[in-house]
PDB file of C-alpha atoms in Angstrom:
ATOM      1  CA  MET Q   1      72.616 221.616  51.158  1.00  0.00           C
ATOM      2  CA  SER Q   2      68.962 222.106  49.987  1.00  0.00           C
ATOM      3  CA  HIS Q   3      67.626 225.418  48.953  1.00  0.00           C
ATOM      4  CA  PRO Q   4      65.125 226.714  51.603  1.00  0.00           C
ATOM      5  CA  SER Q   5      62.416 227.627  49.080  1.00  0.00           C
ATOM      6  CA  ARG Q   6      62.686 224.192  47.348  1.00  0.00           C
ATOM      7  CA  ARG Q   7      62.378 222.486  50.773  1.00  0.00           C
ATOM      8  CA  LEU Q   8      59.193 224.441  51.538  1.00  0.00           C
ATOM      9  CA  VAL Q   9      57.639 223.422  48.244  1.00  0.00           C
ATOM     10  CA  VAL Q  10      58.451 219.737  48.824  1.00  0.00           C
ATOM     11  CA  GLN Q  11      57.012 219.906  52.339  1.00  0.00           C
ATOM     12  CA  ALA Q  12      53.822 221.582  51.057  1.00  0.00           C
ATOM     13  CA  ALA Q  13      53.419 218.965  48.347  1.00  0.00           C
ATOM     14  CA  ALA Q  14      53.859 216.180  50.816  1.00  0.00           C
ATOM     15  CA  ALA Q  15      51.258 217.745  53.139  1.00  0.00           C
ATOM     16  CA  LEU Q  16      48.821 218.091  50.294  1.00  0.00           C
ATOM     17  CA  THR Q  17      49.306 214.469  49.200  1.00  0.00           C
ATOM     18  CA  ALA Q  18      48.801 213.232  52.730  1.00  0.00           C
ATOM     19  CA  GLY Q  19      45.641 215.304  53.025  1.00  0.00           C
ATOM     20  CA  LEU Q  20      44.236 213.918  49.794  1.00  0.00           C
ATOM     21  CA  LEU Q  21      45.005 210.337  50.938  1.00  0.00           C
ATOM     22  CA  MET Q  22      43.213 210.956  54.175  1.00  0.00           C
ATOM     23  CA  LEU Q  23      40.238 212.529  52.408  1.00  0.00           C
ATOM     24  CA  THR Q  24      40.055 209.543  50.016  1.00  0.00           C
ATOM     25  CA  ALA Q  25      40.234 207.074  52.875  1.00  0.00           C
ATOM     26  CA  CYS Q  26      37.481 208.934  54.779  1.00  0.00           C
ATOM     27  CA  GLY Q  27      35.274 209.006  51.683  1.00  0.00           C
ATOM     28  CA  SER Q  28      35.596 205.258  51.009  1.00  0.00           C
ATOM     29  CA  SER Q  29      34.747 204.336  54.595  1.00  0.00           C
ATOM     30  CA  ASP Q  30      31.883 206.810  54.957  1.00  0.00           C
ATOM     31  CA  GLU Q  31      30.001 206.138  51.736  1.00  0.00           C
ATOM     32  CA  PRO Q  32      28.643 202.677  52.624  1.00  0.00           C
ATOM     33  CA  GLU Q  33      27.539 203.995  55.969  1.00  0.00           C
ATOM     34  CA  GLU Q  34      25.692 206.871  54.351  1.00  0.00           C
ATOM     35  CA  ALA Q  35      24.067 204.578  51.759  1.00  0.00           C
ATOM     36  CA  GLY Q  36      23.045 202.158  54.462  1.00  0.00           C
ATOM     37  CA  ALA Q  37      21.592 204.930  56.536  1.00  0.00           C
ATOM     38  CA  ALA Q  38      19.642 206.232  53.595  1.00  0.00           C
ATOM     39  CA  SER Q  39      18.309 202.735  52.775  1.00  0.00           C
ATOM     40  CA  ALA Q  40      17.332 202.078  56.326  1.00  0.00           C
ATOM     41  CA  SER Q  41      15.465 205.354  56.625  1.00  0.00           C
ATOM     42  CA  ALA Q  42      13.761 205.133  53.183  1.00  0.00           C
ATOM     43  CA  PRO Q  43       9.986 205.075  53.732  1.00  0.00           C
ATOM     44  CA  LYS Q  44       8.057 202.033  52.499  1.00  0.00           C
ATOM     45  CA  SER Q  45       5.341 202.541  49.907  1.00  0.00           C
ATOM     46  CA  ASN Q  46       2.513 201.288  52.127  1.00  0.00           C
ATOM     47  CA  LEU Q  47       0.779 200.373  48.897  1.00  0.00           C
ATOM     48  CA  ILE Q  48      -1.228 197.221  48.143  1.00  0.00           C
ATOM     49  CA  ALA Q  49      -1.876 196.865  44.401  1.00  0.00           C
ATOM     50  CA  ILE Q  50      -5.176 195.107  43.481  1.00  0.00           C
ATOM     51  CA  ILE Q  51      -5.428 193.755  39.955  1.00  0.00           C
ATOM     52  CA  THR Q  52      -8.508 191.910  38.677  1.00  0.00           C
ATOM     53  CA  PRO Q  53     -10.417 191.217  35.452  1.00  0.00           C
ATOM     54  CA  SER Q  54     -12.994 193.829  34.307  1.00  0.00           C
ATOM     55  CA  PRO Q  55     -15.301 195.251  37.005  1.00  0.00           C
ATOM     56  CA  ASP Q  56     -18.058 195.132  34.363  1.00  0.00           C
ATOM     57  CA  ASN Q  57     -18.518 191.622  35.740  1.00  0.00           C
ATOM     58  CA  PRO Q  58     -20.035 192.181  39.219  1.00  0.00           C
ATOM     59  CA  PHE Q  59     -18.031 189.239  40.699  1.00  0.00           C
ATOM     60  CA  PHE Q  60     -14.694 190.890  39.894  1.00  0.00           C
ATOM     61  CA  LYS Q  61     -15.976 194.263  41.098  1.00  0.00           C
ATOM     62  CA  ALA Q  62     -17.063 192.693  44.421  1.00  0.00           C
ATOM     63  CA  GLU Q  63     -13.677 191.098  45.044  1.00  0.00           C
ATOM     64  CA  ALA Q  64     -11.820 194.340  44.122  1.00  0.00           C
ATOM     65  CA  ASP Q  65     -14.064 196.415  46.368  1.00  0.00           C
ATOM     66  CA  ALA Q  66     -13.679 193.953  49.221  1.00  0.00           C
ATOM     67  CA  ALA Q  67      -9.883 193.870  48.912  1.00  0.00           C
ATOM     68  CA  LYS Q  68      -9.708 197.664  48.760  1.00  0.00           C
ATOM     69  CA  ALA Q  69     -11.905 198.151  51.831  1.00  0.00           C
ATOM     70  CA  LYS Q  70      -9.982 195.542  53.864  1.00  0.00           C
ATOM     71  CA  ALA Q  71      -6.600 196.909  52.893  1.00  0.00           C
ATOM     72  CA  GLU Q  72      -7.539 200.537  53.646  1.00  0.00           C
ATOM     73  CA  GLY Q  73      -9.116 199.361  56.941  1.00  0.00           C
ATOM     74  CA  LEU Q  74      -5.695 197.903  57.846  1.00  0.00           C
ATOM     75  CA  GLY Q  75      -4.013 201.262  57.055  1.00  0.00           C
ATOM     76  CA  TYR Q  76      -2.697 200.680  53.559  1.00  0.00           C
ATOM     77  CA  GLN Q  77      -2.945 202.819  50.460  1.00  0.00           C
ATOM     78  CA  THR Q  78      -4.441 200.951  47.492  1.00  0.00           C
ATOM     79  CA  SER Q  79      -4.402 201.032  43.737  1.00  0.00           C
ATOM     80  CA  VAL Q  80      -7.151 199.148  41.876  1.00  0.00           C
ATOM     81  CA  ALA Q  81      -6.797 198.274  38.216  1.00  0.00           C
ATOM     82  CA  SER Q  82      -8.200 195.812  35.640  1.00  0.00           C
ATOM     83  CA  HIS Q  83      -6.188 193.755  33.178  1.00  0.00           C
ATOM     84  CA  ASP Q  84      -9.368 192.945  31.213  1.00  0.00           C
ATOM     85  CA  ASP Q  85      -8.092 189.314  30.807  1.00  0.00           C
ATOM     86  CA  ASP Q  86      -5.263 190.612  28.658  1.00  0.00           C
ATOM     87  CA  PRO Q  87      -1.920 189.028  29.694  1.00  0.00           C
ATOM     88  CA  ASN Q  88       0.072 191.925  28.170  1.00  0.00           C
ATOM     89  CA  LYS Q  89      -1.936 194.501  30.135  1.00  0.00           C
ATOM     90  CA  GLN Q  90      -1.528 192.398  33.271  1.00  0.00           C
ATOM     91  CA  SER Q  91       2.300 192.419  32.796  1.00  0.00           C
ATOM     92  CA  GLU Q  92       2.241 196.179  32.438  1.00  0.00           C
ATOM     93  CA  LEU Q  93       0.153 196.559  35.652  1.00  0.00           C
ATOM     94  CA  ILE Q  94       2.517 194.272  37.573  1.00  0.00           C
ATOM     95  CA  ASP Q  95       5.548 196.213  36.257  1.00  0.00           C
ATOM     96  CA  ALA Q  96       3.850 199.398  37.484  1.00  0.00           C
ATOM     97  CA  ALA Q  97       3.306 197.876  40.932  1.00  0.00           C
ATOM     98  CA  ILE Q  98       6.973 196.843  41.012  1.00  0.00           C
ATOM     99  CA  SER Q  99       8.118 200.337  40.039  1.00  0.00           C
ATOM    100  CA  ARG Q 100       5.935 201.825  42.796  1.00  0.00           C
ATOM    101  CA  LYS Q 101       7.506 199.395  45.280  1.00  0.00           C
ATOM    102  CA  ALA Q 102       4.125 197.972  46.347  1.00  0.00           C
ATOM    103  CA  GLU Q 103       4.101 196.101  49.636  1.00  0.00           C
ATOM    104  CA  ALA Q 104       1.966 193.327  48.059  1.00  0.00           C
ATOM    105  CA  ILE Q 105      -0.062 192.491  45.003  1.00  0.00           C
ATOM    106  CA  ILE Q 106      -3.561 190.968  45.203  1.00  0.00           C
ATOM    107  CA  LEU Q 107      -4.172 189.382  41.804  1.00  0.00           C
ATOM    108  CA  ASP Q 108      -7.086 187.645  40.061  1.00  0.00           C
ATOM    109  CA  ASN Q 109      -4.959 186.612  37.133  1.00  0.00           C
ATOM    110  CA  ALA Q 110      -5.296 186.690  33.358  1.00  0.00           C
ATOM    111  CA  GLY Q 111      -4.388 183.087  32.594  1.00  0.00           C
ATOM    112  CA  ALA Q 112      -3.005 180.077  34.413  1.00  0.00           C
ATOM    113  CA  ASP Q 113       0.068 179.847  32.208  1.00  0.00           C
ATOM    114  CA  ALA Q 114       0.442 183.403  30.979  1.00  0.00           C
ATOM    115  CA  SER Q 115       0.546 184.734  34.559  1.00  0.00           C
ATOM    116  CA  ILE Q 116       3.467 182.602  35.801  1.00  0.00           C
ATOM    117  CA  GLY Q 117       6.199 184.943  34.411  1.00  0.00           C
ATOM    118  CA  PRO Q 118       4.673 188.184  35.786  1.00  0.00           C
ATOM    119  CA  VAL Q 119       4.092 186.615  39.225  1.00  0.00           C
ATOM    120  CA  GLN Q 120       7.727 185.325  39.238  1.00  0.00           C
ATOM    121  CA  LYS Q 121       8.918 188.833  38.293  1.00  0.00           C
ATOM    122  CA  ALA Q 122       7.095 190.450  41.187  1.00  0.00           C
ATOM    123  CA  THR Q 123       8.341 187.806  43.587  1.00  0.00           C
ATOM    124  CA  ASP Q 124      11.936 188.298  42.316  1.00  0.00           C
ATOM    125  CA  ALA Q 125      11.499 192.006  42.989  1.00  0.00           C
ATOM    126  CA  GLY Q 126      10.628 191.231  46.612  1.00  0.00           C
ATOM    127  CA  ILE Q 127       6.875 191.890  46.265  1.00  0.00           C
ATOM    128  CA  PRO Q 128       4.670 189.094  47.558  1.00  0.00           C
ATOM    129  CA  VAL Q 129       1.767 188.041  45.316  1.00  0.00           C
ATOM    130  CA  PHE Q 130      -1.574 186.726  46.618  1.00  0.00           C
ATOM    131  CA  LEU Q 131      -3.776 185.098  44.003  1.00  0.00           C
ATOM    132  CA  ILE Q 132      -7.537 185.049  44.376  1.00  0.00           C
ATOM    133  CA  ASP Q 133     -10.316 183.294  42.407  1.00  0.00           C
ATOM    134  CA  ARG Q 134      -7.990 181.778  39.809  1.00  0.00           C
ATOM    135  CA  GLU Q 135      -4.953 179.575  40.255  1.00  0.00           C
ATOM    136  CA  ILE Q 136      -1.803 179.484  38.121  1.00  0.00           C
ATOM    137  CA  ASN Q 137      -0.152 176.339  36.861  1.00  0.00           C
ATOM    138  CA  LYS Q 138       2.851 176.627  39.196  1.00  0.00           C
ATOM    139  CA  THR Q 139       3.348 176.551  42.931  1.00  0.00           C
ATOM    140  CA  GLY Q 140       6.095 178.139  45.018  1.00  0.00           C
ATOM    141  CA  ILE Q 141       6.077 181.629  43.533  1.00  0.00           C
ATOM    142  CA  ALA Q 142       2.837 183.133  44.869  1.00  0.00           C
ATOM    143  CA  LYS Q 143       2.514 183.391  48.624  1.00  0.00           C
ATOM    144  CA  ALA Q 144      -1.114 182.200  48.418  1.00  0.00           C
ATOM    145  CA  GLN Q 145      -3.599 180.898  45.899  1.00  0.00           C
ATOM    146  CA  ILE Q 146      -7.063 181.309  47.424  1.00  0.00           C
ATOM    147  CA  VAL Q 147      -9.872 180.009  45.284  1.00  0.00           C
ATOM    148  CA  SER Q 148     -13.412 178.784  45.719  1.00  0.00           C
ATOM    149  CA  ASN Q 149     -13.820 174.997  45.746  1.00  0.00           C
ATOM    150  CA  ASN Q 150     -14.944 174.963  42.119  1.00  0.00           C
ATOM    151  CA  ALA Q 151     -15.281 171.215  41.848  1.00  0.00           C
ATOM    152  CA  GLN Q 152     -17.519 171.057  44.953  1.00  0.00           C
ATOM    153  CA  GLY Q 153     -19.570 174.040  43.811  1.00  0.00           C
ATOM    154  CA  ALA Q 154     -20.005 172.582  40.289  1.00  0.00           C
ATOM    155  CA  GLN Q 155     -21.219 169.333  41.737  1.00  0.00           C
ATOM    156  CA  LEU Q 156     -23.718 171.073  43.932  1.00  0.00           C
ATOM    157  CA  ALA Q 157     -25.091 172.966  40.948  1.00  0.00           C
ATOM    158  CA  ALA Q 158     -25.178 169.844  38.759  1.00  0.00           C
ATOM    159  CA  GLN Q 159     -27.041 167.862  41.428  1.00  0.00           C
ATOM    160  CA  ALA Q 160     -29.749 170.508  41.563  1.00  0.00           C
ATOM    161  CA  PHE Q 161     -29.823 170.637  37.748  1.00  0.00           C
ATOM    162  CA  VAL Q 162     -30.306 166.880  37.378  1.00  0.00           C
ATOM    163  CA  ALA Q 163     -32.998 166.750  40.056  1.00  0.00           C
ATOM    164  CA  ALA Q 164     -34.932 169.601  38.457  1.00  0.00           C
ATOM    165  CA  MET Q 165     -34.754 167.826  35.050  1.00  0.00           C
ATOM    166  CA  LYS Q 166     -35.945 164.589  36.677  1.00  0.00           C
ATOM    167  CA  GLU Q 167     -32.746 162.894  35.553  1.00  0.00           C
ATOM    168  CA  LYS Q 168     -33.459 163.096  31.803  1.00  0.00           C
ATOM    169  CA  GLY Q 169     -33.615 165.488  28.872  1.00  0.00           C
ATOM    170  CA  ASN Q 170     -31.527 167.414  26.367  1.00  0.00           C
ATOM    171  CA  TYR Q 171     -29.272 170.111  27.793  1.00  0.00           C
ATOM    172  CA  VAL Q 172     -26.643 172.668  26.807  1.00  0.00           C
ATOM    173  CA  GLU Q 173     -23.448 173.544  28.600  1.00  0.00           C
ATOM    174  CA  LEU Q 174     -21.802 176.975  28.287  1.00  0.00           C
ATOM    175  CA  THR Q 175     -18.150 176.986  29.407  1.00  0.00           C
ATOM    176  CA  GLY Q 176     -15.698 179.744  30.411  1.00  0.00           C
ATOM    177  CA  LYS Q 177     -12.350 180.822  29.026  1.00  0.00           C
ATOM    178  CA  GLU Q 178     -10.054 177.916  28.142  1.00  0.00           C
ATOM    179  CA  SER Q 179      -7.076 179.779  29.665  1.00  0.00           C
ATOM    180  CA  ASP Q 180      -8.862 179.901  33.045  1.00  0.00           C
ATOM    181  CA  THR Q 181      -8.335 176.795  35.218  1.00  0.00           C
ATOM    182  CA  ASN Q 182     -11.725 177.342  36.734  1.00  0.00           C
ATOM    183  CA  ALA Q 183     -13.488 176.752  33.473  1.00  0.00           C
ATOM    184  CA  GLY Q 184     -12.137 173.227  33.133  1.00  0.00           C
ATOM    185  CA  VAL Q 185     -12.661 172.407  36.824  1.00  0.00           C
ATOM    186  CA  ARG Q 186     -16.303 173.508  36.737  1.00  0.00           C
ATOM    187  CA  SER Q 187     -17.056 171.650  33.505  1.00  0.00           C
ATOM    188  CA  LYS Q 188     -15.521 168.460  34.926  1.00  0.00           C
ATOM    189  CA  GLY Q 189     -17.548 168.933  38.139  1.00  0.00           C
ATOM    190  CA  PHE Q 190     -20.705 169.185  36.097  1.00  0.00           C
ATOM    191  CA  ALA Q 191     -19.764 166.092  34.101  1.00  0.00           C
ATOM    192  CA  ASP Q 192     -18.860 164.072  37.183  1.00  0.00           C
ATOM    193  CA  VAL Q 193     -22.483 164.317  38.329  1.00  0.00           C
ATOM    194  CA  ILE Q 194     -24.503 164.469  35.053  1.00  0.00           C
ATOM    195  CA  SER Q 195     -22.633 161.561  33.479  1.00  0.00           C
ATOM    196  CA  GLN Q 196     -24.105 159.238  36.059  1.00  0.00           C
ATOM    197  CA  TYR Q 197     -27.565 159.709  34.480  1.00  0.00           C
ATOM    198  CA  PRO Q 198     -27.943 158.027  31.072  1.00  0.00           C
ATOM    199  CA  GLY Q 199     -31.171 159.932  30.443  1.00  0.00           C
ATOM    200  CA  MET Q 200     -29.300 163.264  30.396  1.00  0.00           C
ATOM    201  CA  LYS Q 201     -28.065 164.129  26.884  1.00  0.00           C
ATOM    202  CA  ARG Q 202     -25.778 167.063  26.228  1.00  0.00           C
ATOM    203  CA  VAL Q 203     -26.654 168.322  22.737  1.00  0.00           C
ATOM    204  CA  ALA Q 204     -24.217 171.250  22.687  1.00  0.00           C
ATOM    205  CA  GLN Q 205     -21.183 172.440  24.616  1.00  0.00           C
ATOM    206  CA  GLN Q 206     -19.642 175.816  23.693  1.00  0.00           C
ATOM    207  CA  THR Q 207     -17.518 178.398  25.330  1.00  0.00           C
ATOM    208  CA  ALA Q 208     -18.911 181.871  25.817  1.00  0.00           C
ATOM    209  CA  ASN Q 209     -15.692 183.118  27.486  1.00  0.00           C
ATOM    210  CA  TRP Q 210     -17.532 184.204  30.675  1.00  0.00           C
ATOM    211  CA  ASP Q 211     -19.334 186.897  28.625  1.00  0.00           C
ATOM    212  CA  GLN Q 212     -23.058 187.657  28.708  1.00  0.00           C
ATOM    213  CA  GLN Q 213     -23.436 189.003  25.167  1.00  0.00           C
ATOM    214  CA  GLU Q 214     -21.422 186.109  23.725  1.00  0.00           C
ATOM    215  CA  ALA Q 215     -23.568 183.690  25.692  1.00  0.00           C
ATOM    216  CA  PHE Q 216     -26.699 185.284  24.306  1.00  0.00           C
ATOM    217  CA  SER Q 217     -25.424 184.960  20.724  1.00  0.00           C
ATOM    218  CA  LYS Q 218     -24.179 181.406  21.176  1.00  0.00           C
ATOM    219  CA  MET Q 219     -27.437 180.384  22.797  1.00  0.00           C
ATOM    220  CA  GLU Q 220     -29.492 181.849  19.944  1.00  0.00           C
ATOM    221  CA  THR Q 221     -27.473 179.780  17.451  1.00  0.00           C
ATOM    222  CA  ILE Q 222     -27.714 176.618  19.577  1.00  0.00           C
ATOM    223  CA  LEU Q 223     -31.508 177.024  19.879  1.00  0.00           C
ATOM    224  CA  GLN Q 224     -31.827 177.268  16.053  1.00  0.00           C
ATOM    225  CA  GLN Q 225     -29.950 173.956  15.731  1.00  0.00           C
ATOM    226  CA  ASN Q 226     -31.453 172.272  18.816  1.00  0.00           C
ATOM    227  CA  PRO Q 227     -34.844 173.735  19.546  1.00  0.00           C
ATOM    228  CA  ASP Q 228     -35.807 170.817  21.832  1.00  0.00           C
ATOM    229  CA  ILE Q 229     -33.807 171.455  24.951  1.00  0.00           C
ATOM    230  CA  GLN Q 230     -34.868 171.222  28.554  1.00  0.00           C
ATOM    231  CA  GLY Q 231     -31.879 172.686  30.393  1.00  0.00           C
ATOM    232  CA  VAL Q 232     -28.857 174.943  30.293  1.00  0.00           C
ATOM    233  CA  ILE Q 233     -25.932 174.752  32.759  1.00  0.00           C
ATOM    234  CA  ALA Q 234     -23.351 177.531  32.643  1.00  0.00           C
ATOM    235  CA  GLY Q 235     -19.836 177.921  34.065  1.00  0.00           C
ATOM    236  CA  ASN Q 236     -20.733 181.329  35.471  1.00  0.00           C
ATOM    237  CA  ASP Q 237     -23.772 183.528  36.146  1.00  0.00           C
ATOM    238  CA  THR Q 238     -22.894 186.040  33.440  1.00  0.00           C
ATOM    239  CA  MET Q 239     -23.224 183.363  30.717  1.00  0.00           C
ATOM    240  CA  ALA Q 240     -26.339 181.954  32.446  1.00  0.00           C
ATOM    241  CA  LEU Q 241     -27.914 185.432  32.258  1.00  0.00           C
ATOM    242  CA  GLY Q 242     -27.100 185.587  28.567  1.00  0.00           C
ATOM    243  CA  ALA Q 243     -28.772 182.226  28.064  1.00  0.00           C
ATOM    244  CA  VAL Q 244     -31.847 183.401  30.028  1.00  0.00           C
ATOM    245  CA  ALA Q 245     -32.151 186.406  27.713  1.00  0.00           C
ATOM    246  CA  ALA Q 246     -31.859 184.226  24.619  1.00  0.00           C
ATOM    247  CA  LEU Q 247     -34.469 181.820  25.971  1.00  0.00           C
ATOM    248  CA  LYS Q 248     -36.838 184.670  26.744  1.00  0.00           C
ATOM    249  CA  SER Q 249     -36.318 186.007  23.212  1.00  0.00           C
ATOM    250  CA  ALA Q 250     -37.180 182.578  21.851  1.00  0.00           C
ATOM    251  CA  LYS Q 251     -40.237 182.394  24.135  1.00  0.00           C
ATOM    252  CA  LYS Q 252     -38.910 179.298  25.891  1.00  0.00           C
ATOM    253  CA  SER Q 253     -39.849 179.895  29.529  1.00  0.00           C
ATOM    254  CA  ASP Q 254     -39.791 176.360  30.776  1.00  0.00           C
ATOM    255  CA  VAL Q 255     -36.056 175.640  30.227  1.00  0.00           C
ATOM    256  CA  ILE Q 256     -34.109 174.996  33.473  1.00  0.00           C
ATOM    257  CA  VAL Q 257     -31.059 177.243  33.828  1.00  0.00           C
ATOM    258  CA  VAL Q 258     -28.306 176.863  36.457  1.00  0.00           C
ATOM    259  CA  GLY Q 259     -25.297 179.134  36.846  1.00  0.00           C
ATOM    260  CA  PHE Q 260     -22.238 179.542  39.034  1.00  0.00           C
ATOM    261  CA  ASP Q 261     -21.007 182.569  41.106  1.00  0.00           C
ATOM    262  CA  GLY Q 262     -24.005 183.742  43.173  1.00  0.00           C
ATOM    263  CA  SER Q 263     -24.256 187.145  41.572  1.00  0.00           C
ATOM    264  CA  PRO Q 264     -27.028 189.594  42.656  1.00  0.00           C
ATOM    265  CA  ASP Q 265     -28.448 189.564  39.125  1.00  0.00           C
ATOM    266  CA  ALA Q 266     -28.576 185.779  39.084  1.00  0.00           C
ATOM    267  CA  ILE Q 267     -30.275 185.802  42.514  1.00  0.00           C
ATOM    268  CA  ALA Q 268     -32.892 188.194  41.119  1.00  0.00           C
ATOM    269  CA  GLN Q 269     -33.544 185.794  38.250  1.00  0.00           C
ATOM    270  CA  ILE Q 270     -33.801 182.883  40.642  1.00  0.00           C
ATOM    271  CA  LYS Q 271     -36.389 184.785  42.705  1.00  0.00           C
ATOM    272  CA  SER Q 272     -38.325 185.536  39.516  1.00  0.00           C
ATOM    273  CA  GLY Q 273     -38.251 181.879  38.476  1.00  0.00           C
ATOM    274  CA  ALA Q 274     -36.152 182.439  35.277  1.00  0.00           C
ATOM    275  CA  MET Q 275     -33.211 180.561  36.788  1.00  0.00           C
ATOM    276  CA  LEU Q 276     -33.244 177.495  39.046  1.00  0.00           C
ATOM    277  CA  ALA Q 277     -30.064 177.931  41.051  1.00  0.00           C
ATOM    278  CA  THR Q 278     -26.459 179.137  41.221  1.00  0.00           C
ATOM    279  CA  ALA Q 279     -23.434 178.033  43.238  1.00  0.00           C
ATOM    280  CA  LEU Q 280     -22.188 180.882  45.308  1.00  0.00           C
ATOM    281  CA  GLN Q 281     -18.452 181.413  45.430  1.00  0.00           C
ATOM    282  CA  PRO Q 282     -17.747 183.951  48.159  1.00  0.00           C
ATOM    283  CA  ALA Q 283     -15.753 186.598  46.273  1.00  0.00           C
ATOM    284  CA  ALA Q 284     -15.595 189.067  49.173  1.00  0.00           C
ATOM    285  CA  LEU Q 285     -14.364 186.446  51.652  1.00  0.00           C
ATOM    286  CA  GLY Q 286     -11.566 185.238  49.340  1.00  0.00           C
ATOM    287  CA  ALA Q 287     -10.394 188.827  48.645  1.00  0.00           C
ATOM    288  CA  GLU Q 288     -10.458 189.774  52.340  1.00  0.00           C
ATOM    289  CA  THR Q 289      -8.577 186.646  53.309  1.00  0.00           C
ATOM    290  CA  ALA Q 290      -5.873 187.430  50.769  1.00  0.00           C
ATOM    291  CA  VAL Q 291      -5.432 190.954  52.155  1.00  0.00           C
ATOM    292  CA  GLU Q 292      -5.346 189.690  55.741  1.00  0.00           C
ATOM    293  CA  GLN Q 293      -2.605 187.170  54.748  1.00  0.00           C
ATOM    294  CA  ALA Q 294      -0.711 189.887  52.891  1.00  0.00           C
ATOM    295  CA  ASP Q 295      -0.782 192.100  55.977  1.00  0.00           C
ATOM    296  CA  LYS Q 296       0.530 189.232  58.110  1.00  0.00           C
ATOM    297  CA  PHE Q 297       3.281 188.442  55.609  1.00  0.00           C
ATOM    298  CA  ILE Q 298       4.344 192.074  55.403  1.00  0.00           C
ATOM    299  CA  LYS Q 299       4.569 192.293  59.188  1.00  0.00           C
ATOM    300  CA  THR Q 300       5.980 188.847  60.072  1.00  0.00           C
ATOM    301  CA  GLY Q 301       7.398 187.286  56.854  1.00  0.00           C
ATOM    302  CA  SER Q 302       4.826 184.445  56.922  1.00  0.00           C
ATOM    303  CA  THR Q 303       1.193 184.042  55.983  1.00  0.00           C
ATOM    304  CA  GLY Q 304       0.621 181.300  58.583  1.00  0.00           C
ATOM    305  CA  ALA Q 305      -1.180 179.276  55.906  1.00  0.00           C
ATOM    306  CA  GLN Q 306      -0.371 176.893  53.079  1.00  0.00           C
ATOM    307  CA  GLU Q 307      -0.198 178.256  49.547  1.00  0.00           C
ATOM    308  CA  LYS Q 308      -3.180 176.450  48.023  1.00  0.00           C
ATOM    309  CA  GLN Q 309      -6.420 177.294  49.842  1.00  0.00           C
ATOM    310  CA  SER Q 310     -10.015 176.654  48.903  1.00  0.00           C
ATOM    311  CA  ILE Q 311     -13.360 177.981  50.214  1.00  0.00           C
ATOM    312  CA  ASP Q 312     -16.498 175.860  49.853  1.00  0.00           C
ATOM    313  CA  CYS Q 313     -19.355 177.090  47.713  1.00  0.00           C
ATOM    314  CA  GLU Q 314     -23.072 177.179  48.679  1.00  0.00           C
ATOM    315  CA  LEU Q 315     -26.116 176.475  46.511  1.00  0.00           C
ATOM    316  CA  ILE Q 316     -28.558 179.357  46.154  1.00  0.00           C
ATOM    317  CA  THR Q 317     -32.116 178.476  45.262  1.00  0.00           C
ATOM    318  CA  LYS Q 318     -35.475 180.218  45.405  1.00  0.00           C
ATOM    319  CA  GLU Q 319     -35.997 178.842  48.895  1.00  0.00           C
ATOM    320  CA  ASN Q 320     -32.895 180.487  50.398  1.00  0.00           C
ATOM    321  CA  ALA Q 321     -32.203 183.377  47.948  1.00  0.00           C
ATOM    322  CA  ASP Q 322     -33.218 186.023  50.501  1.00  0.00           C
ATOM    323  CA  GLN Q 323     -30.237 185.013  52.711  1.00  0.00           C
ATOM    324  CA  TYR Q 324     -27.655 186.183  50.177  1.00  0.00           C
ATOM    325  CA  GLY Q 325     -26.359 189.593  49.097  1.00  0.00           C
ATOM    326  CA  VAL Q 326     -23.362 190.656  47.046  1.00  0.00           C
ATOM    327  CA  PHE Q 327     -21.434 187.400  46.669  1.00  0.00           C
ATOM    328  CA  ALA Q 328     -21.835 186.739  50.400  1.00  0.00           C
ATOM    329  CA  LYS Q 329     -24.341 185.398  52.904  1.00  0.00           C
ATOM    330  CA  LEU Q 330     -26.157 188.162  54.727  1.00  0.00           C
TER     331      LEU Q 330
END
């Protein structure tokens, strides 16, 4: 026969054990539900991160401004930053966008090869990336690569250049950054046209890395070595403007200069007669298109467009210069 007090202790212990088992069972079944509810109710960032090269170049400022205005008009918050063509800085900015759980990234990248890893990282984190102006050397990781038709624009510029030089003469070519796909595409576009004219002789070809001051310095050196030149064709307007300044300094006012981008400063030089022409690449349109496609992807899971997209360029000359504003037709 059991002792009454011992029986009470055993019963109490059994009740406590049963209670703990029930509590444990309830906890294990409730936790996923609570986590799921928290995840479902967690607010989205509503942020679109816009990352471009330095806004010191008016082209990059125009595309950043256009992307920001379009995104905010669609109800998003924005962050705008520059990687200054530094792949390491670009990686840090993309990491920051990932940590802030951005809805999308609009990126004018810092190198066709160097940008593949960071774009892949953002994509793996569930953040769609929309490239503008510059492509990367890989498809299938960015949701869109929207660029100007650089080959077509370069051919337009080269045709005007050759015609103004009457199909003959010594000329100089200033090229962009080697890491930028656009630099090679534009240079090839120039060559595809100019090479058809045996009277055209390229006496120098140097990179000025898209930079105005570097173009000025390089052009000064080239002029010392090749004083008899009749033309300069440049991979962007910034370098063309550097060449114009060097030519003015050397008192060479009759040299034909053609650029690429359609910048307001270049248009002003075209109106004054210091430049012949530039090929407009519509920076604002490309940036706005990227934001519109990002918005569609965020809302529907699809951009409704293929990844590689190009926008045709237009030739700006003295005759039509008044029709153009900040990297766009008025």
